[in-house]
Amino acid sequence: MTDHAIAIPVLASLDLAQSKHFYEEKLGFKAELFGDYMIAKRDGMEIHFWLANDRIYPESTSCYIRGPQVPALYEELSKKGIGVNPIDGERISDFQVRPWNMKEFYVWDPHGNLLKFGCAPEEV
């Protein structure tokens, strides 16, 4: 356990059961439901979700996940069929160096939340 505070994104979900399925089956997280709230964890990553009733919320939010494990995550996730016969809008981008000199790939969950995964190019 670290002695530093950490930031945990809280994203919107239109259907927590559907979010739980996607984050567990496609992204490898372990998720728990607590009424109208969900917590998903994988390794050192943690994302919380609240139940929303309007698509504008998840389609307007994102979070950034950074670290040297990102290249291995891309290799793993790109083989899981994200975006192949997608449920709603789920998809994955290419893994490339962006103009701000970060190598990144993006995943959109079924409700439109954008997960940005990145690392410095020298970490690849």
Coordinates of N, CA and C in Angstrom, one line a residue:
M1 N 0.9 -1.2 0.0 CA 0.0 0.0 0.0 C 0.9 1.2 0.0
T2 N 0.5 2.2 -0.8 CA 1.3 3.4 -0.9 C 0.8 4.4 0.1
D3 N 1.7 5.3 0.5 CA 1.3 6.3 1.5 C 0.9 7.6 0.8
H4 N 0.7 7.6 -0.6 CA 0.3 8.7 -1.3 C -1.2 8.6 -1.7
A5 N -1.9 9.7 -1.8 CA -3.3 9.7 -2.2 C -3.3 9.3 -3.7
I6 N -4.3 8.7 -4.1 CA -4.5 8.3 -5.5 C -5.8 8.9 -6.1
A7 N -5.8 9.1 -7.4 CA -7.1 9.6 -8.0 C -7.8 8.4 -8.6
I8 N -9.1 8.3 -8.4 CA -9.9 7.2 -9.0 C -11.0 7.8 -9.8
P9 N -11.0 7.5 -11.1 CA -12.1 8.0 -11.9 C -13.5 7.4 -11.5
V10 N -14.5 8.2 -11.6 CA -15.9 7.8 -11.4 C -16.6 8.1 -12.7
L11 N -16.9 7.0 -13.4 CA -17.6 7.1 -14.7 C -19.1 6.8 -14.7
A12 N -19.8 7.1 -15.6 CA -21.2 6.8 -15.7 C -21.5 5.5 -16.4
S13 N -22.5 4.8 -16.0 CA -23.0 3.6 -16.7 C -24.5 3.7 -16.9
L14 N -24.9 3.3 -18.0 CA -26.4 3.2 -18.3 C -27.0 1.9 -17.8
D15 N -26.1 0.9 -17.6 CA -26.6 -0.4 -17.2 C -25.4 -1.1 -16.5
L16 N -25.4 -1.1 -15.2 CA -24.3 -1.6 -14.4 C -24.0 -3.1 -14.7
A17 N -25.0 -3.9 -15.0 CA -24.8 -5.3 -15.3 C -24.0 -5.5 -16.6
Q18 N -24.4 -4.6 -17.6 CA -23.7 -4.6 -18.9 C -22.3 -4.1 -18.7
S19 N -22.1 -3.1 -17.9 CA -20.7 -2.6 -17.7 C -19.9 -3.7 -17.0
K20 N -20.5 -4.4 -16.0 CA -19.8 -5.4 -15.3 C -19.3 -6.5 -16.3
H21 N -20.2 -6.9 -17.2 CA -19.8 -7.9 -18.2 C -18.7 -7.4 -19.0
F22 N -18.8 -6.2 -19.6 CA -17.8 -5.7 -20.5 C -16.4 -5.6 -19.8
Y23 N -16.4 -5.0 -18.6 CA -15.1 -4.8 -17.9 C -14.5 -6.1 -17.4
E24 N -15.3 -7.1 -17.1 CA -14.7 -8.3 -16.7 C -14.3 -9.2 -17.9
E25 N -15.2 -9.3 -18.9 CA -15.0 -10.2 -20.0 C -14.0 -9.7 -21.0
K26 N -14.1 -8.4 -21.3 CA -13.3 -7.8 -22.3 C -12.0 -7.1 -21.8
L27 N -12.1 -6.6 -20.6 CA -10.9 -5.8 -20.1 C -10.2 -6.5 -18.9
G28 N -10.7 -7.6 -18.4 CA -10.0 -8.4 -17.4 C -10.1 -7.8 -16.0
F29 N -11.0 -6.9 -15.8 CA -11.2 -6.4 -14.4 C -12.0 -7.3 -13.6
K30 N -12.0 -7.2 -12.3 CA -12.9 -7.9 -11.4 C -13.9 -6.8 -10.9
A31 N -15.2 -6.9 -11.1 CA -16.1 -5.9 -10.7 C -17.1 -6.3 -9.7
E32 N -17.5 -5.4 -8.8 CA -18.5 -5.7 -7.8 C -19.6 -4.6 -7.9
L33 N -20.8 -5.1 -7.7 CA -22.0 -4.2 -7.7 C -22.4 -3.9 -6.3
F34 N -22.7 -2.6 -6.1 CA -23.2 -2.2 -4.8 C -24.5 -1.3 -5.0
G35 N -25.6 -2.0 -5.3 CA -26.8 -1.2 -5.6 C -26.6 -0.5 -7.0
D36 N -26.6 0.8 -6.9 CA -26.5 1.6 -8.2 C -25.0 2.2 -8.3
Y37 N -24.1 1.4 -7.8 CA -22.7 1.8 -7.9 C -21.9 0.5 -8.2
M38 N -20.8 0.7 -8.9 CA -19.9 -0.5 -9.3 C -18.4 -0.1 -9.1
I39 N -17.6 -1.0 -8.6 CA -16.2 -0.8 -8.5 C -15.5 -1.9 -9.3
A40 N -14.6 -1.5 -10.2 CA -13.9 -2.4 -11.1 C -12.4 -2.3 -10.8
K41 N -11.7 -3.4 -10.6 CA -10.3 -3.3 -10.3 C -9.5 -4.4 -11.1
R42 N -8.3 -4.0 -11.5 CA -7.4 -4.9 -12.1 C -6.0 -4.4 -11.8
D43 N -5.2 -5.2 -11.3 CA -3.8 -4.9 -10.9 C -3.9 -3.6 -10.1
G44 N -3.2 -2.5 -10.5 CA -3.2 -1.3 -9.7 C -4.3 -0.3 -10.2
M45 N -5.1 -0.7 -11.2 CA -6.1 0.1 -11.8 C -7.4 0.0 -11.0
E46 N -8.2 1.1 -10.8 CA -9.5 1.0 -10.2 C -10.3 2.1 -10.8
I47 N -11.5 1.7 -11.2 CA -12.5 2.6 -11.8 C -13.8 2.4 -11.1
H48 N -14.5 3.5 -10.7 CA -15.8 3.4 -10.1 C -16.9 3.9 -11.2
F49 N -18.1 3.4 -11.0 CA -19.2 3.7 -11.9 C -20.4 4.0 -11.1
W50 N -21.2 5.0 -11.6 CA -22.5 5.3 -11.0 C -23.5 5.1 -12.1
L51 N -24.7 4.8 -11.7 CA -25.8 4.5 -12.6 C -26.4 5.8 -13.1
A52 N -26.3 6.0 -14.4 CA -26.9 7.2 -15.0 C -28.1 6.9 -15.9
N53 N -28.9 7.9 -16.1 CA -30.1 7.6 -16.9 C -30.0 8.4 -18.3
D54 N -28.9 9.0 -18.6 CA -28.8 9.8 -19.8 C -27.4 9.5 -20.5
R55 N -27.5 9.1 -21.7 CA -26.3 8.7 -22.5 C -25.3 9.9 -22.6
I56 N -25.7 11.1 -22.4 CA -24.8 12.2 -22.5 C -23.7 12.2 -21.4
Y57 N -23.9 11.5 -20.3 CA -22.9 11.5 -19.2 C -21.7 10.6 -19.6
P58 N -22.0 9.3 -20.0 CA -20.8 8.5 -20.3 C -20.2 8.9 -21.6
E59 N -20.9 9.4 -22.6 CA -20.4 9.9 -23.8 C -19.6 11.2 -23.7
S60 N -19.6 11.8 -22.5 CA -18.9 13.0 -22.3 C -17.7 12.9 -21.3
T61 N -17.4 11.7 -20.9 CA -16.4 11.5 -19.9 C -15.3 10.5 -20.4
S62 N -14.1 10.6 -19.7 CA -13.0 9.7 -20.0 C -12.1 9.7 -18.8
C63 N -11.2 8.7 -18.9 CA -10.1 8.7 -17.9 C -8.8 8.2 -18.6
Y64 N -7.7 8.6 -17.9 CA -6.4 8.3 -18.5 C -5.7 7.3 -17.6
I65 N -5.2 6.2 -18.1 CA -4.5 5.2 -17.4 C -3.1 5.1 -18.0
R66 N -2.1 5.4 -17.1 CA -0.7 5.5 -17.6 C 0.2 4.6 -16.9
G67 N 1.2 4.0 -17.6 CA 2.2 3.2 -17.0 C 2.9 2.3 -18.0
P68 N 4.0 1.7 -17.5 CA 4.8 0.9 -18.4 C 4.1 -0.4 -18.8
Q69 N 3.0 -0.8 -18.2 CA 2.3 -2.0 -18.6 C 1.4 -1.8 -19.7
V70 N 1.3 -0.6 -20.2 CA 0.3 -0.3 -21.3 C 0.6 -1.1 -22.6
P71 N 1.8 -1.2 -23.0 CA 2.0 -2.0 -24.3 C 1.5 -3.5 -24.1
A72 N 1.8 -4.1 -23.0 CA 1.3 -5.5 -22.8 C -0.3 -5.5 -22.7
L73 N -0.9 -4.5 -22.1 CA -2.3 -4.4 -22.1 C -2.9 -4.3 -23.5
Y74 N -2.2 -3.5 -24.3 CA -2.7 -3.4 -25.7 C -2.7 -4.7 -26.4
E75 N -1.6 -5.4 -26.3 CA -1.4 -6.7 -26.9 C -2.6 -7.7 -26.4
E76 N -2.8 -7.7 -25.1 CA -3.9 -8.5 -24.6 C -5.3 -8.1 -25.0
L77 N -5.6 -6.8 -24.9 CA -6.9 -6.3 -25.2 C -7.2 -6.4 -26.7
S78 N -6.2 -6.1 -27.5 CA -6.5 -6.1 -29.0 C -6.9 -7.5 -29.5
K79 N -6.6 -8.6 -28.7 CA -6.9 -9.9 -29.1 C -8.2 -10.4 -28.5
K80 N -8.9 -9.6 -27.7 CA -10.2 -10.0 -27.1 C -11.4 -9.7 -27.9
G81 N -11.3 -9.2 -29.1 CA -12.4 -9.0 -29.9 C -13.2 -7.7 -29.6
I82 N -12.6 -6.8 -29.0 CA -13.3 -5.5 -28.7 C -13.5 -4.8 -30.1
G83 N -14.7 -4.4 -30.4 CA -15.0 -3.8 -31.6 C -15.4 -4.8 -32.7
V84 N -15.3 -6.1 -32.5 CA -15.7 -7.1 -33.4 C -17.1 -7.5 -32.9
N85 N -18.1 -7.2 -33.8 CA -19.5 -7.4 -33.4 C -19.8 -6.6 -32.1
P86 N -19.5 -5.3 -32.1 CA -19.6 -4.6 -30.9 C -21.0 -4.5 -30.2
I87 N -20.9 -4.5 -28.9 CA -22.1 -4.3 -28.1 C -22.2 -2.7 -28.0
D88 N -23.2 -2.2 -28.6 CA -23.4 -0.7 -28.6 C -22.1 -0.1 -29.3
G89 N -21.4 0.7 -28.6 CA -20.2 1.4 -29.2 C -18.9 0.9 -28.8
E90 N -18.7 -0.2 -28.2 CA -17.4 -0.7 -27.8 C -16.5 -0.8 -28.9
R91 N -15.3 -0.3 -28.7 CA -14.2 -0.4 -29.8 C -12.9 -0.1 -29.2
I92 N -11.8 -0.4 -29.9 CA -10.4 -0.1 -29.5 C -9.7 0.6 -30.7
S93 N -8.8 1.5 -30.4 CA -8.1 2.2 -31.4 C -6.7 1.5 -31.6
D94 N -6.0 2.0 -32.6 CA -4.6 1.6 -32.8 C -3.7 2.2 -31.6
F95 N -2.6 1.6 -31.4 CA -1.6 2.0 -30.4 C -0.6 2.8 -31.2
Q96 N -0.6 4.1 -31.0 CA 0.4 5.0 -31.7 C 0.8 6.2 -30.9
V97 N 1.9 6.7 -31.4 CA 2.5 8.0 -30.7 C 1.6 9.1 -31.2
R98 N 1.1 9.9 -30.2 CA 0.3 11.0 -30.5 C 1.1 12.3 -30.6
P99 N 0.6 13.4 -31.1 CA 1.4 14.6 -31.2 C 2.0 15.1 -29.9
W100 N 1.4 14.7 -28.8 CA 2.0 15.2 -27.5 C 3.0 14.2 -27.0
N101 N 3.6 13.3 -27.8 CA 4.6 12.4 -27.6 C 4.3 11.4 -26.5
M102 N 3.1 10.9 -26.5 CA 2.7 9.8 -25.7 C 2.2 8.7 -26.6
K103 N 2.6 7.4 -26.4 CA 2.1 6.3 -27.1 C 0.8 5.8 -26.4
E104 N -0.3 5.9 -27.2 CA -1.6 5.7 -26.6 C -2.5 4.8 -27.4
F105 N -3.4 4.1 -26.7 CA -4.6 3.5 -27.4 C -5.8 3.8 -26.6
Y106 N -6.9 3.7 -27.2 CA -8.2 4.1 -26.6 C -9.2 3.0 -26.7
V107 N -10.0 2.8 -25.6 CA -11.0 1.9 -25.6 C -12.3 2.6 -25.2
W108 N -13.4 2.4 -26.0 CA -14.7 2.9 -25.7 C -15.5 1.8 -25.1
D109 N -16.2 2.0 -24.0 CA -17.0 0.9 -23.4 C -18.4 1.0 -24.1
P110 N -19.3 0.1 -23.8 CA -20.6 0.0 -24.5 C -21.4 1.3 -24.3
H111 N -21.1 2.1 -23.3 CA -22.0 3.3 -23.1 C -21.3 4.6 -23.5
G112 N -20.1 4.5 -24.0 CA -19.4 5.6 -24.6 C -18.3 6.2 -23.7
N113 N -18.0 5.6 -22.5 CA -16.9 6.1 -21.7 C -15.6 5.8 -22.5
L114 N -14.7 6.8 -22.5 CA -13.4 6.7 -23.2 C -12.3 6.4 -22.1
L115 N -11.7 5.3 -22.3 CA -10.5 4.9 -21.5 C -9.3 5.2 -22.4
K116 N -8.4 6.1 -21.9 CA -7.2 6.4 -22.6 C -6.1 5.7 -21.9
F117 N -5.3 4.8 -22.6 CA -4.2 4.1 -22.0 C -2.9 4.7 -22.7
G118 N -1.9 5.1 -21.9 CA -0.7 5.7 -22.5 C 0.5 5.4 -21.7
C119 N 1.6 5.6 -22.4 CA 3.0 5.6 -21.8 C 3.9 6.4 -22.7
A120 N 5.0 6.7 -22.1 CA 6.1 7.4 -22.9 C 6.6 6.5 -23.9
P121 N 6.9 6.9 -25.1 CA 7.4 6.0 -26.2 C 8.6 5.2 -25.7
E122 N 9.5 5.8 -24.9 CA 10.7 5.0 -24.5 C 10.3 3.9 -23.5
E123 N 9.1 3.8 -23.0 CA 8.6 2.8 -22.1 C 8.2 1.5 -22.9
V124 N 8.1 1.7 -24.2 CA 7.6 0.6 -25.0 C 8.8 -0.4 -25.3

